[in-house]
Every structure is written in structure tokens, then in C-alpha cells.
Amino acid sequence: MNKGRRAFIQGAAVVGAGLVAAREASGVPQQNVDDMHDMQIMPGMKTKGKKDTAHDNGPFVPVETPDVPNLPFRMDGDIKEFHLIAEPVKQEINPGRIVDVWGYNGSAPGPTIQVNQGDRVRVIVDNHLPEPTSMHWHGFEVPIEMDGAPGSSQEPIPPGGRFVYEFTLRQEGSYFYHSHMAMQEMMGMIGAFIMHPKQPYKPRVEKDFLIILQEYAILPNITVPNSMNMEFNWLTFNGKAGPATTPLIVRRGERVRIRLINLGMDHHPIHLHGHQFVVTGTEGGRQPESTWGPGNTVLVGVAQSRDIEFVANNPGDWMLHCHLPHHMMNQMSSNVGPMSRRPGMPAGVEMERGMGIMKQGSPLSEENGSSLGRGMGVGSTAEQLMANTPLSPHKAAAASERQEKQEPMEGMHMGALQVSKDANAVPGFPQDAFMESPMMAMDKMVDKPENFGLRPGWSGFMQGMTTFVRVLPADKYDQIMQLREKQRGKKPMQMDMPGMEHHHE
Ligand SMILES: [Cu+2]
């Protein structure tokens, strides 16, 4: 770490002390700072001092981005100065599934920036990638030189280079920043940029959450997304796929806002159980109240943001998820062909076989049995035969025998497989039997305060873009908040910027 950066960090630490969650040396983001108390010491934020937000009469609560840190800043006169570093990131999107993506300051999506409408903002962008990049401020009404369009509004930032963006922000709403290099976008390079309004929104919310929707094509046994692939098998909320996502914790009766931001190749219909909501904002800011109609599913298109609001008056652990069926799954990859699930695939085979190109038969046939689901092991490290069509009786028998013998991975508790005796005689079997079931449960592996008290085995049915909105009675809510405090107390307070503890130099 060089001297200049250290000095900068120390400067940032003075104003941003306590903002940043501790991280592990691996660069895998820890849980979010999550608690808003810390955010309230950010200078310039018009919130009141440290107190219970549920009883806070301040104009707004800061935005909470589960599993993603907030980006601290320092004041340079009247300018809020942020520092973003574009860099490779190792990210654990599911227990044991650590992938090589690209992001900012050790996180993909990058840290959340929060400013106030009217602020003068400077963002120093350093490029620690092995190729040029450029930062685009999506939807910002800023001078063309600050737009980050590579080649037209500025030269791309070369590897090792820096570009300093500076602008005054007149807008309000849920905005975001992203690399304006298309393939880099598919490697994770986006982050949220919240502009809090001068005139607080009405009605006031007690909880304000943010979720960034992303998707990756990462074939089994590989850690690098294939950014050219158009079939996505890892669908994430804030860089985590269910069951590793962090539930949104709400006290019964609170008014809740959830900001959804999408950058990828698909539009996501995000569905909430148990509550009606209204869409109160888009990527263009607050919408007039006359446009708010009730719904329970909001389509968040690529490059869009949507704010939804509702009163959490229905107690329970309610699912919040993308409703595209394949987006509620992990590790789906039917285009792998014989490369996985085929014991004994030799290395150095001829090109067609090596690339999974079939010479004969259907890709779903028994012979070419494609890879389905995350299989029997996290990260699909286990090879096993499975086709999406009926197997011949002897192969089916052999397969289920293998299944029964398979040892569960550590932390997974394999429940009984509930299939009927003649299951293999039914065309179409299996569908979810080996993909979503108590067999898939990994409650312990994803244990965290926010999951406390969920129904045992819950994690066997949460994949992809899924999480919970937990609408809790006061006592249970308080209990989880205490657990969180306790967990945070155990970690040393980091006086560093997120991701800075990697040693690049
Ligand atoms: Cu989706």
C-alpha cells in the first residue's frame, strides 16, 4: 500500500470511522454494516444523531444494502470526495462457491454511494484492472466530459490509470454507476448511487433497503464468469445467491422501501409474498403519487431501477424473489453437454467433445445427459449422471443408489429423499426432486443473525434471486438486532476503506 493511499485512507477514516464492515483477507465481503446508526454520523446527511431509528423523527433513514458496504467519503471543502478502485474481486456467491468477478473496492456490486441532492461530488476512479475501463454515471445530468463514455466523452482509463470525476447533483433517487465497457458489466462492475432528496419523501419509511440484481454464467468447476455466454446460471441479489442472501429485517407495522437496480442481460419480475406494494420511484427518481397503483410483482428491466414501498403489516418470513423460474435456481447449465455429470471425461479429447459439441442425439438424452441444477454438492463438484428425461430402469436404479450412498457435504444435512417408488416411470421425472428439497438444506452454512429463527430446512428451497422480508413482532425483531450487535462487536472495527486490505502493489 503506498503512502498516498494510506494518507487518503486515514483521511477517510476520520470522517468515515465506523462506516465500514470488517472484511476477511480473502476479499469476500462480510455482512453489510447493516445497521443504520453508523451511517448517521456521515457528515452532510440530514439525519439526527445516534438513536433507535424506529423512533427517529428525522426526515429519512439511510439506505441499507445487505451484503454490500457503504462507501465512505471525506470532505474537501464543500466537495464530497469518494474513491473507487476498479479491480478483480474474489466473491463467495454461495457457500464454497468463490468466483473471480470484477468489481470495485473488493466488492461486486461495488460499495453503495449515498449523497444528498445538491451535493458537489468528486469520485476518484483508479483502474487496477489489466485492461482499460471507464465509469459511467447512469442517468446523471452532468457535463459530457463527466459522462464516462469511453472514446467519445473521454479516453478510456488505462490499466494503472486514474480519472477524477466531479459534478454537482441536482437529481434525487436510486441511481447507479457502472463500467461502460459492455463485457465488464457482465463481470460485476456496477454499484448503487443514492441521491437523497432535499425535500424528504412522504410518507416517511422506517426501513430503506437496496438490492442490485446481477447474473453470471459460471460453468461448474470454473470460477470465472463466461461473459460471452447468454445462458445464466448464477443469479444474485447484492452478489449473493440464495440461500446466502441476507434477509431484510423489518419490525411489524413499519413502512418499508426496497430499491431494486438491474444490470445484466435479463429483465427480472421481482415478486413479494404477503403484501401489496406501490412503485414509488424509477431510475428517474420519485414518481408522482397519482401514478402509484397496487401490485405484488415489479418488472425491473435491464438498466432500470424501481423503488417499491409497503406497510409491513402481515407478520411472517415472506419470500422476495425474481419470478423467472430459472432465476430461482443455482448452477443451472444445460449447455455444458457431456463436460459435467459424466464420470471419467478425459482431458485432451478432440475439439468437438472438449467443447461439448454433440455429434448425435439430443442434448437432453440419456447419452448426452446434461448438467442440471447444482447437483448433490455445493458448487457441483460431484459428478453424477442425471437427465431431464426418464432414465432406463437400470440406470435410474444405479443413479439413485449412488445418490443414497453419497455423503453430504459438511454443513449440509441431507433429509430423506421423498420420491415415490415408481418415480422413474413418470415422464419428466425428476424436476425438483434433486434440485430443491430438504436434501439441499445448508442452514448452518449460511447461519447469520438475520436467519435466526427461520424454519429448519428453509435453505433447501432458496436459490438464485431469492431472499426474505421478515416481518417480525417486536420481541423477535429486537432479538435479531441484538444478535447483530453482538456479531459486530466481535469483529475489530476497521478503519479502512472497503477492499483496501488487498495487497495490489
Ligand atoms: Cu430474473
Short mmCIF file of C-alpha atoms and ligand atoms in Angstrom, two decimals:
data_model
loop_
_atom_site.label_atom_id
_atom_site.label_comp_id
_atom_site.label_asym_id
_atom_site.label_seq_id
_atom_site.Cartn_x
_atom_site.Cartn_y
_atom_site.Cartn_z
CA MET A 1 0.00 0.00 0.00
CA ASN A 2 1.57 3.29 -0.96
CA LYS A 3 1.88 6.33 1.20
CA GLY A 4 -0.53 8.49 -0.70
CA ARG A 5 -3.27 5.98 -0.44
CA ARG A 6 -2.62 5.38 3.23
CA ALA A 7 -2.91 9.10 3.84
CA PHE A 8 -6.12 9.18 1.92
CA ILE A 9 -7.50 6.26 3.85
CA GLN A 10 -6.61 7.85 7.12
CA GLY A 11 -8.39 10.96 6.00
CA ALA A 12 -11.38 8.92 5.02
CA ALA A 13 -11.28 7.08 8.28
CA VAL A 14 -11.62 10.27 10.26
CA VAL A 15 -14.93 11.17 8.73
CA GLY A 16 -15.97 7.67 7.86
CA ALA A 17 -14.99 5.93 11.06
CA GLY A 18 -17.20 3.04 11.82
CA LEU A 19 -18.86 3.04 8.45
CA VAL A 20 -17.09 0.06 7.12
CA ALA A 21 -17.68 -3.53 7.99
CA ALA A 22 -14.69 -5.68 8.66
CA ARG A 23 -13.73 -7.95 5.83
CA GLU A 24 -11.75 -11.08 5.57
CA ALA A 25 -8.41 -11.16 3.90
CA SER A 26 -9.92 -13.14 1.03
CA GLY A 27 -11.74 -10.01 -0.04
CA VAL A 28 -15.05 -11.77 0.37
CA PRO A 29 -17.41 -9.11 1.65
CA GLN A 30 -18.67 -9.58 5.13
CA GLN A 31 -22.14 -8.79 6.02
CA ASN A 32 -23.15 -5.26 5.44
CA VAL A 33 -22.58 -2.60 8.02
CA ASP A 34 -26.27 -3.17 8.05
CA ASP A 35 -27.03 -1.03 10.96
CA MET A 36 -28.00 2.49 10.15
CA HIS A 37 -26.74 4.08 13.32
CA ASP A 38 -23.27 4.27 11.89
CA MET A 39 -24.44 5.87 8.70
CA GLN A 40 -25.95 8.71 10.63
CA ILE A 41 -22.59 10.11 11.52
CA MET A 42 -21.90 10.78 7.88
CA PRO A 43 -21.43 14.49 7.56
CA GLY A 44 -23.94 16.16 5.35
CA MET A 45 -26.62 13.63 5.95
CA LYS A 46 -29.61 15.31 7.40
CA THR A 47 -30.41 12.69 9.91
CA LYS A 48 -30.47 13.02 13.62
CA GLY A 49 -27.87 11.59 15.93
CA LYS A 50 -27.40 8.12 17.21
CA LYS A 51 -30.70 6.68 18.31
CA ASP A 52 -33.16 3.97 17.62
CA THR A 53 -34.22 4.52 14.04
CA ALA A 54 -37.64 3.09 14.72
CA HIS A 55 -38.32 6.08 16.89
CA ASP A 56 -36.32 8.56 14.90
CA ASN A 57 -38.21 11.54 13.67
CA GLY A 58 -35.51 12.55 11.19
CA PRO A 59 -36.50 13.13 7.59
CA PHE A 60 -35.12 9.85 6.30
CA VAL A 61 -33.18 6.75 7.20
CA PRO A 62 -30.04 5.89 5.26
CA VAL A 63 -30.22 3.13 2.71
CA GLU A 64 -29.14 -0.34 3.78
CA THR A 65 -27.56 -2.60 1.14
CA PRO A 66 -27.38 -6.12 2.62
CA ASP A 67 -24.00 -7.81 1.94
CA VAL A 68 -22.55 -4.68 0.35
CA PRO A 69 -20.67 -1.95 2.24
CA ASN A 70 -21.29 1.76 2.02
CA LEU A 71 -18.52 3.86 0.51
CA PRO A 72 -17.13 6.39 3.00
CA PHE A 73 -16.05 9.81 1.83
CA ARG A 74 -14.05 12.75 3.03
CA MET A 75 -14.85 16.42 2.73
CA ASP A 76 -12.58 18.60 0.66
CA GLY A 77 -14.08 22.00 1.37
CA ASP A 78 -17.65 21.66 0.16
CA ILE A 79 -16.86 18.67 -2.02
CA LYS A 80 -17.69 15.12 -1.01
CA GLU A 81 -14.80 13.02 -2.22
CA PHE A 82 -15.13 9.31 -2.85
CA HIS A 83 -12.53 6.83 -4.04
CA LEU A 84 -13.41 3.84 -6.20
CA ILE A 85 -10.95 1.21 -7.34
CA ALA A 86 -11.88 -0.98 -10.27
CA GLU A 87 -10.31 -4.35 -9.56
CA PRO A 88 -10.66 -8.14 -9.68
CA VAL A 89 -12.69 -9.47 -6.76
CA LYS A 90 -13.00 -12.88 -5.19
CA GLN A 91 -16.58 -13.24 -4.15
CA GLU A 92 -18.37 -16.04 -2.33
CA ILE A 93 -21.76 -16.05 -4.01
CA ASN A 94 -22.83 -19.23 -2.25
CA PRO A 95 -21.19 -21.32 0.47
CA GLY A 96 -17.96 -22.66 -1.00
CA ARG A 97 -18.62 -21.10 -4.40
CA ILE A 98 -15.94 -18.44 -4.62
CA VAL A 99 -15.83 -16.83 -8.02
CA ASP A 100 -13.50 -14.45 -9.80
CA VAL A 101 -15.51 -11.42 -10.79
CA TRP A 102 -14.60 -7.78 -11.30
CA GLY A 103 -15.93 -5.01 -9.13
CA TYR A 104 -14.96 -2.04 -7.01
CA ASN A 105 -13.10 -1.85 -3.70
CA GLY A 106 -13.25 -5.58 -3.15
CA SER A 107 -16.95 -5.90 -3.79
CA ALA A 108 -19.22 -6.80 -6.69
CA PRO A 109 -21.55 -4.99 -6.81
CA GLY A 110 -19.33 -2.12 -5.72
CA PRO A 111 -19.95 -0.19 -2.50
CA THR A 112 -23.06 1.95 -2.23
CA ILE A 113 -22.57 5.69 -2.53
CA GLN A 114 -25.06 7.94 -0.70
CA VAL A 115 -25.20 11.68 -1.18
CA ASN A 116 -27.73 14.48 -0.84
CA GLN A 117 -29.44 16.27 -3.67
CA GLY A 118 -27.45 19.39 -4.50
CA ASP A 119 -24.11 17.97 -3.34
CA ARG A 120 -20.88 18.68 -5.17
CA VAL A 121 -19.27 15.25 -5.55
CA ARG A 122 -15.82 14.11 -6.62
CA VAL A 123 -15.12 10.46 -7.38
CA ILE A 124 -11.54 9.38 -7.92
CA VAL A 125 -11.57 6.24 -10.04
CA ASP A 126 -8.40 4.13 -10.12
CA ASN A 127 -8.13 1.33 -12.63
CA HIS A 128 -6.48 -1.77 -11.18
CA LEU A 129 -7.77 -3.97 -13.97
CA PRO A 130 -5.46 -5.42 -16.61
CA GLU A 131 -7.31 -3.51 -19.35
CA PRO A 132 -8.89 -0.09 -19.90
CA THR A 133 -12.16 0.82 -18.22
CA SER A 134 -14.46 3.82 -17.97
CA MET A 135 -17.01 4.83 -15.39
CA HIS A 136 -20.48 5.86 -16.41
CA TRP A 137 -22.86 7.66 -14.07
CA HIS A 138 -26.11 6.15 -15.23
CA GLY A 139 -28.81 8.75 -15.75
CA PHE A 140 -26.85 11.60 -14.20
CA GLU A 141 -27.40 15.02 -15.70
CA VAL A 142 -23.76 16.02 -15.71
CA PRO A 143 -21.47 17.72 -18.25
CA ILE A 144 -20.50 15.49 -21.16
CA GLU A 145 -16.86 15.32 -20.05
CA MET A 146 -18.06 13.59 -16.88
CA ASP A 147 -20.31 11.03 -18.57
CA GLY A 148 -17.68 8.30 -18.82
CA ALA A 149 -18.46 7.20 -22.36
CA PRO A 150 -15.17 5.67 -23.50
CA GLY A 151 -13.77 7.00 -26.74
CA SER A 152 -16.35 9.74 -27.13
CA SER A 153 -16.57 11.75 -23.92
CA GLN A 154 -13.17 10.69 -22.58
CA GLU A 155 -10.21 8.44 -23.21
CA PRO A 156 -10.64 5.08 -21.50
CA ILE A 157 -8.78 4.87 -18.19
CA PRO A 158 -5.73 2.71 -18.91
CA PRO A 159 -4.58 -0.07 -16.57
CA GLY A 160 -2.92 1.63 -13.63
CA GLY A 161 -4.54 4.92 -14.62
CA ARG A 162 -6.87 7.30 -12.82
CA PHE A 163 -9.71 9.59 -13.80
CA VAL A 164 -11.25 12.13 -11.49
CA TYR A 165 -14.94 12.77 -11.97
CA GLU A 166 -16.58 15.79 -10.42
CA PHE A 167 -20.12 17.09 -10.67
CA THR A 168 -22.96 18.79 -8.84
CA LEU A 169 -26.03 16.64 -8.44
CA ARG A 170 -29.46 18.18 -8.88
CA GLN A 171 -31.41 14.93 -9.11
CA GLU A 172 -32.78 12.60 -6.45
CA GLY A 173 -33.49 8.88 -6.46
CA SER A 174 -31.96 5.43 -6.90
CA TYR A 175 -29.14 5.78 -9.39
CA PHE A 176 -26.08 3.68 -10.11
CA TYR A 177 -22.60 3.71 -11.55
CA HIS A 178 -21.14 1.09 -13.87
CA SER A 179 -18.26 0.41 -16.19
CA HIS A 180 -19.21 1.46 -19.69
CA MET A 181 -17.35 -1.47 -21.18
CA ALA A 182 -20.06 -3.99 -22.03
CA MET A 183 -18.25 -7.18 -21.15
CA GLN A 184 -17.02 -5.70 -17.88
CA GLU A 185 -20.64 -5.08 -16.96
CA MET A 186 -21.16 -8.82 -17.15
CA MET A 187 -18.21 -9.33 -14.80
CA GLY A 188 -19.96 -7.46 -11.99
CA MET A 189 -18.95 -3.84 -12.44
CA ILE A 190 -21.85 -1.87 -11.03
CA GLY A 191 -22.67 -0.10 -7.80
CA ALA A 192 -25.56 1.93 -6.38
CA PHE A 193 -25.54 5.72 -6.14
CA ILE A 194 -28.31 7.06 -3.95
CA MET A 195 -29.23 10.73 -4.08
CA HIS A 196 -31.32 11.60 -1.04
CA PRO A 197 -33.88 14.29 -1.77
CA LYS A 198 -33.77 17.81 -0.34
CA GLN A 199 -37.44 17.54 0.46
CA PRO A 200 -37.86 14.19 2.22
CA TYR A 201 -40.23 11.77 0.53
CA LYS A 202 -43.65 11.34 2.05
CA PRO A 203 -44.80 9.16 3.61
CA ARG A 204 -41.62 8.53 5.51
CA VAL A 205 -40.25 4.97 5.58
CA GLU A 206 -38.66 3.33 8.61
CA LYS A 207 -36.60 0.91 6.51
CA ASP A 208 -34.91 1.63 3.21
CA PHE A 209 -33.23 -1.35 1.53
CA LEU A 210 -31.36 -1.69 -1.73
CA ILE A 211 -30.87 -4.78 -3.86
CA ILE A 212 -28.77 -4.96 -7.03
CA LEU A 213 -29.76 -7.71 -9.46
CA GLN A 214 -26.94 -9.42 -11.38
CA GLU A 215 -26.38 -12.61 -13.30
CA TYR A 216 -23.35 -14.65 -14.26
CA ALA A 217 -22.65 -17.61 -16.49
CA ILE A 218 -20.16 -19.67 -14.49
CA LEU A 219 -19.94 -23.27 -15.53
CA PRO A 220 -19.39 -25.96 -12.93
CA ASN A 221 -15.81 -26.33 -11.72
CA ILE A 222 -14.85 -22.93 -13.15
CA THR A 223 -14.53 -19.71 -11.18
CA VAL A 224 -14.56 -17.13 -13.95
CA PRO A 225 -17.84 -15.91 -15.50
CA ASN A 226 -18.13 -16.54 -19.20
CA SER A 227 -19.20 -13.06 -20.22
CA MET A 228 -19.96 -14.22 -23.76
CA ASN A 229 -22.40 -16.87 -22.66
CA MET A 230 -26.04 -15.84 -22.79
CA GLU A 231 -27.35 -18.56 -20.51
CA PHE A 232 -27.01 -17.52 -16.90
CA ASN A 233 -26.75 -19.98 -14.06
CA TRP A 234 -25.90 -17.73 -11.10
CA LEU A 235 -28.50 -15.10 -10.29
CA THR A 236 -27.65 -12.80 -7.43
CA PHE A 237 -29.08 -10.24 -5.04
CA ASN A 238 -26.22 -7.99 -3.93
CA GLY A 239 -23.67 -10.53 -5.09
CA LYS A 240 -25.21 -13.48 -3.24
CA ALA A 241 -27.41 -16.27 -4.49
CA GLY A 242 -29.97 -17.84 -2.18
CA PRO A 243 -29.69 -19.20 0.44
CA ALA A 244 -26.65 -16.98 1.05
CA THR A 245 -28.61 -13.76 0.57
CA THR A 246 -29.32 -11.78 3.73
CA PRO A 247 -32.98 -11.38 4.72
CA LEU A 248 -34.44 -7.89 5.15
CA ILE A 249 -35.38 -7.50 8.80
CA VAL A 250 -38.48 -5.44 9.49
CA ARG A 251 -40.48 -4.68 12.60
CA ARG A 252 -44.15 -5.33 12.10
CA GLY A 253 -46.03 -2.19 11.12
CA GLU A 254 -43.06 -0.35 9.62
CA ARG A 255 -43.25 1.30 6.24
CA VAL A 256 -40.57 -0.22 4.03
CA ARG A 257 -38.89 0.88 0.81
CA ILE A 258 -36.94 -1.56 -1.33
CA ARG A 259 -34.87 -0.13 -4.17
CA LEU A 260 -34.17 -2.60 -6.96
CA ILE A 261 -31.47 -2.00 -9.57
CA ASN A 262 -30.82 -4.29 -12.51
CA LEU A 263 -27.76 -4.64 -14.70
CA GLY A 264 -27.45 -7.78 -16.77
CA MET A 265 -28.90 -9.50 -19.80
CA ASP A 266 -32.39 -10.19 -18.42
CA HIS A 267 -35.34 -8.31 -17.02
CA HIS A 268 -36.44 -9.56 -13.62
CA PRO A 269 -40.03 -9.67 -12.35
CA ILE A 270 -39.46 -9.24 -8.63
CA HIS A 271 -42.28 -10.65 -6.56
CA LEU A 272 -43.10 -10.12 -2.88
CA HIS A 273 -45.22 -12.55 -0.90
CA GLY A 274 -47.88 -11.49 1.55
CA HIS A 275 -48.02 -7.77 0.78
CA GLN A 276 -49.20 -5.35 -1.86
CA PHE A 277 -46.78 -2.60 -2.72
CA VAL A 278 -46.69 0.54 -4.81
CA VAL A 279 -43.91 1.56 -7.19
CA THR A 280 -42.81 4.96 -5.92
CA GLY A 281 -39.66 5.54 -7.93
CA THR A 282 -37.79 4.65 -11.10
CA GLU A 283 -34.29 5.32 -12.38
CA GLY A 284 -35.61 8.84 -12.99
CA GLY A 285 -36.36 9.49 -9.32
CA ARG A 286 -39.55 9.83 -7.32
CA GLN A 287 -42.82 9.18 -9.13
CA PRO A 288 -45.92 11.32 -8.51
CA GLU A 289 -48.28 9.69 -6.04
CA SER A 290 -51.05 9.73 -8.64
CA THR A 291 -49.13 7.01 -10.53
CA TRP A 292 -48.88 4.61 -7.60
CA GLY A 293 -51.02 1.56 -8.25
CA PRO A 294 -51.07 -1.59 -6.13
CA GLY A 295 -49.12 -4.65 -7.23
CA ASN A 296 -47.04 -7.51 -5.93
CA THR A 297 -44.62 -8.02 -8.84
CA VAL A 298 -42.49 -5.32 -10.40
CA LEU A 299 -40.59 -5.82 -13.63
CA VAL A 300 -37.12 -4.37 -13.25
CA GLY A 301 -35.75 -4.08 -16.76
CA VAL A 302 -32.08 -4.00 -17.65
CA ALA A 303 -30.55 -0.63 -16.73
CA GLN A 304 -33.62 0.33 -14.73
CA SER A 305 -34.26 0.91 -11.07
CA ARG A 306 -37.57 0.59 -9.27
CA ASP A 307 -38.46 1.68 -5.74
CA ILE A 308 -41.30 -0.17 -4.07
CA GLU A 309 -42.98 0.71 -0.79
CA PHE A 310 -45.38 -1.06 1.50
CA VAL A 311 -46.51 -1.23 5.09
CA ALA A 312 -45.24 -4.46 6.61
CA ASN A 313 -48.38 -5.35 8.49
CA ASN A 314 -48.51 -9.07 7.77
CA PRO A 315 -46.19 -11.00 10.10
CA GLY A 316 -44.12 -13.82 8.66
CA ASP A 317 -40.97 -14.71 6.73
CA TRP A 318 -42.05 -13.65 3.26
CA MET A 319 -40.17 -14.57 0.14
CA LEU A 320 -38.94 -11.80 -2.13
CA HIS A 321 -37.70 -13.22 -5.42
CA CYS A 322 -37.37 -13.00 -9.15
CA HIS A 323 -40.25 -14.95 -10.60
CA LEU A 324 -38.44 -16.32 -13.65
CA PRO A 325 -38.28 -19.99 -12.69
CA HIS A 326 -34.66 -20.45 -13.75
CA HIS A 327 -33.71 -17.37 -11.77
CA MET A 328 -34.77 -19.18 -8.61
CA MET A 329 -32.18 -21.87 -9.21
CA ASN A 330 -28.44 -22.16 -8.75
CA GLN A 331 -25.87 -23.60 -11.10
CA MET A 332 -28.26 -24.33 -13.94
CA SER A 333 -26.30 -25.17 -17.05
CA SER A 334 -27.85 -27.33 -19.71
CA ASN A 335 -25.41 -26.24 -22.39
CA VAL A 336 -22.48 -27.97 -20.85
CA GLY A 337 -23.27 -31.22 -22.59
CA PRO A 338 -21.05 -34.09 -21.67
CA MET A 339 -18.49 -31.93 -19.91
CA SER A 340 -20.01 -32.49 -16.49
CA ARG A 341 -22.06 -35.19 -14.86
CA ARG A 342 -20.15 -37.65 -16.99
CA PRO A 343 -17.73 -39.59 -14.91
CA GLY A 344 -14.37 -40.03 -16.49
CA MET A 345 -14.40 -37.23 -19.02
CA PRO A 346 -10.81 -37.35 -20.18
CA ALA A 347 -8.69 -34.28 -20.71
CA GLY A 348 -7.26 -33.60 -24.12
CA VAL A 349 -10.09 -35.05 -26.13
CA GLU A 350 -10.83 -33.96 -29.65
CA MET A 351 -12.25 -30.50 -30.11
CA GLU A 352 -15.90 -31.43 -30.56
CA ARG A 353 -16.04 -33.44 -27.39
CA GLY A 354 -13.92 -30.97 -25.50
CA MET A 355 -16.31 -28.15 -26.35
CA GLY A 356 -19.35 -30.24 -25.63
CA ILE A 357 -20.47 -30.31 -29.24
CA MET A 358 -22.58 -33.35 -29.87
CA LYS A 359 -22.24 -35.45 -32.94
CA GLN A 360 -25.51 -37.25 -32.50
CA GLY A 361 -28.57 -37.40 -30.29
CA SER A 362 -30.48 -34.85 -28.30
CA PRO A 363 -28.80 -32.68 -25.67
CA LEU A 364 -31.28 -33.92 -23.08
CA SER A 365 -30.93 -37.56 -23.96
CA GLU A 366 -29.67 -40.15 -21.60
CA GLU A 367 -26.44 -40.48 -23.56
CA ASN A 368 -25.65 -36.80 -23.56
CA GLY A 369 -27.15 -36.26 -20.11
CA SER A 370 -26.76 -32.60 -19.47
CA SER A 371 -25.89 -30.94 -16.23
CA LEU A 372 -28.91 -29.98 -14.22
CA GLY A 373 -29.04 -27.91 -11.12
CA ARG A 374 -26.39 -27.55 -8.53
CA GLY A 375 -26.41 -31.26 -8.12
CA MET A 376 -25.61 -33.10 -5.00
CA GLY A 377 -22.77 -30.92 -3.91
CA VAL A 378 -22.37 -27.24 -3.44
CA GLY A 379 -20.55 -25.96 -6.46
CA SER A 380 -21.40 -29.12 -8.35
CA THR A 381 -18.09 -30.69 -7.61
CA ALA A 382 -19.73 -34.09 -7.56
CA GLU A 383 -20.04 -35.85 -10.86
CA GLN A 384 -23.25 -37.67 -11.39
CA LEU A 385 -25.47 -38.77 -14.15
CA MET A 386 -28.82 -37.09 -14.48
CA ALA A 387 -31.01 -36.39 -17.46
CA ASN A 388 -34.20 -34.41 -17.74
CA THR A 389 -35.92 -37.33 -19.39
CA PRO A 390 -36.76 -40.73 -17.97
CA LEU A 391 -33.73 -42.90 -17.46
CA SER A 392 -33.76 -46.52 -18.39
CA PRO A 393 -34.75 -48.53 -15.32
CA HIS A 394 -31.33 -49.98 -14.67
CA LYS A 395 -29.59 -46.63 -14.99
CA ALA A 396 -32.18 -44.99 -12.76
CA ALA A 397 -31.69 -47.63 -10.13
CA ALA A 398 -27.93 -47.23 -10.29
CA ALA A 399 -28.20 -43.46 -10.10
CA SER A 400 -30.41 -43.41 -7.04
CA GLU A 401 -28.21 -45.97 -5.37
CA ARG A 402 -25.24 -43.70 -5.91
CA GLN A 403 -27.30 -40.85 -4.60
CA GLU A 404 -28.11 -42.64 -1.38
CA LYS A 405 -24.51 -43.54 -0.77
CA GLN A 406 -23.30 -40.02 -1.32
CA GLU A 407 -22.00 -38.38 1.79
CA PRO A 408 -23.50 -34.98 2.47
CA MET A 409 -21.10 -32.09 2.28
CA GLU A 410 -20.07 -30.66 5.58
CA GLY A 411 -22.79 -28.45 6.95
CA MET A 412 -25.45 -29.87 4.70
CA HIS A 413 -28.00 -32.05 6.35
CA MET A 414 -29.39 -34.48 3.90
CA GLY A 415 -33.03 -35.09 4.61
CA ALA A 416 -34.86 -38.07 3.24
CA LEU A 417 -35.49 -38.02 -0.47
CA GLN A 418 -39.25 -38.00 -0.87
CA VAL A 419 -39.99 -39.61 -4.20
CA SER A 420 -42.49 -42.27 -5.00
CA LYS A 421 -41.38 -45.81 -5.78
CA ASP A 422 -42.36 -45.60 -9.42
CA ALA A 423 -40.93 -42.10 -9.89
CA ASN A 424 -38.65 -43.17 -12.70
CA ALA A 425 -41.60 -44.46 -14.69
CA VAL A 426 -43.10 -40.98 -14.85
CA PRO A 427 -42.04 -38.99 -17.91
CA GLY A 428 -40.45 -35.75 -16.82
CA PHE A 429 -39.10 -37.05 -13.54
CA PRO A 430 -37.02 -35.68 -11.95
CA GLN A 431 -37.77 -31.97 -11.93
CA ASP A 432 -37.12 -30.53 -8.48
CA ALA A 433 -36.57 -33.74 -6.55
CA PHE A 434 -32.80 -33.44 -6.63
CA MET A 435 -32.63 -29.70 -7.00
CA GLU A 436 -34.85 -28.14 -4.36
CA SER A 437 -35.50 -30.22 -1.32
CA PRO A 438 -34.56 -30.78 2.29
CA MET A 439 -31.56 -32.59 0.80
CA MET A 440 -30.24 -29.26 -0.36
CA ALA A 441 -30.57 -27.58 3.01
CA MET A 442 -27.48 -25.82 4.32
CA ASP A 443 -28.95 -23.81 7.17
CA LYS A 444 -25.74 -23.98 9.19
CA MET A 445 -23.51 -22.95 6.31
CA VAL A 446 -25.42 -19.72 5.86
CA ASP A 447 -26.06 -19.07 9.53
CA LYS A 448 -26.26 -15.37 10.45
CA PRO A 449 -28.35 -13.22 12.80
CA GLU A 450 -30.81 -12.33 10.05
CA ASN A 451 -31.61 -16.03 9.56
CA PHE A 452 -32.25 -16.65 13.25
CA GLY A 453 -35.49 -18.49 13.89
CA LEU A 454 -36.25 -19.45 10.31
CA ARG A 455 -37.96 -22.78 9.86
CA PRO A 456 -35.35 -25.60 9.93
CA GLY A 457 -34.51 -26.75 6.40
CA TRP A 458 -35.58 -23.45 4.85
CA SER A 459 -32.34 -23.13 2.90
CA GLY A 460 -33.08 -26.19 0.79
CA PHE A 461 -35.61 -24.17 -1.14
CA MET A 462 -33.91 -20.81 -1.57
CA GLN A 463 -31.77 -20.39 -4.64
CA GLY A 464 -30.84 -17.69 -7.09
CA MET A 465 -32.57 -14.35 -6.73
CA THR A 466 -34.41 -15.08 -3.52
CA THR A 467 -34.41 -13.64 -0.04
CA PHE A 468 -36.88 -13.00 2.76
CA VAL A 469 -38.64 -9.93 4.02
CA ARG A 470 -39.02 -10.96 7.65
CA VAL A 471 -41.89 -9.07 9.23
CA LEU A 472 -41.31 -9.70 12.90
CA PRO A 473 -43.08 -8.96 16.17
CA ALA A 474 -41.20 -6.50 18.38
CA ASP A 475 -39.58 -9.09 20.64
CA LYS A 476 -38.20 -11.21 17.83
CA TYR A 477 -37.10 -8.14 15.94
CA ASP A 478 -35.20 -6.88 18.98
CA GLN A 479 -33.63 -10.28 19.47
CA ILE A 480 -32.19 -10.29 15.94
CA MET A 481 -30.96 -6.73 16.31
CA GLN A 482 -29.16 -7.76 19.50
CA LEU A 483 -27.59 -10.73 17.74
CA ARG A 484 -26.36 -8.38 15.04
CA GLU A 485 -24.85 -6.01 17.56
CA LYS A 486 -23.12 -8.90 19.22
CA GLN A 487 -21.71 -10.17 15.96
CA ARG A 488 -20.42 -6.75 15.02
CA GLY A 489 -18.89 -6.37 18.45
CA LYS A 490 -16.77 -9.44 17.86
CA LYS A 491 -15.12 -8.01 14.79
CA PRO A 492 -12.41 -5.43 15.07
CA MET A 493 -13.61 -2.10 13.82
CA GLN A 494 -11.90 -1.49 10.54
CA MET A 495 -10.56 1.98 9.92
CA ASP A 496 -10.03 1.16 6.32
CA MET A 497 -11.89 1.58 3.10
CA PRO A 498 -13.66 -1.47 1.80
CA GLY A 499 -11.40 -3.75 -0.14
CA MET A 500 -8.29 -1.79 0.66
CA GLU A 501 -6.63 -4.57 2.56
CA HIS A 502 -5.77 -6.41 -0.63
CA HIS A 503 -2.16 -6.03 -1.47
CA HIS A 504 -2.04 -4.86 -5.01
CA GLU A 505 1.42 -3.42 -5.00
CU CU B 1 -34.91 -12.88 -13.00
#
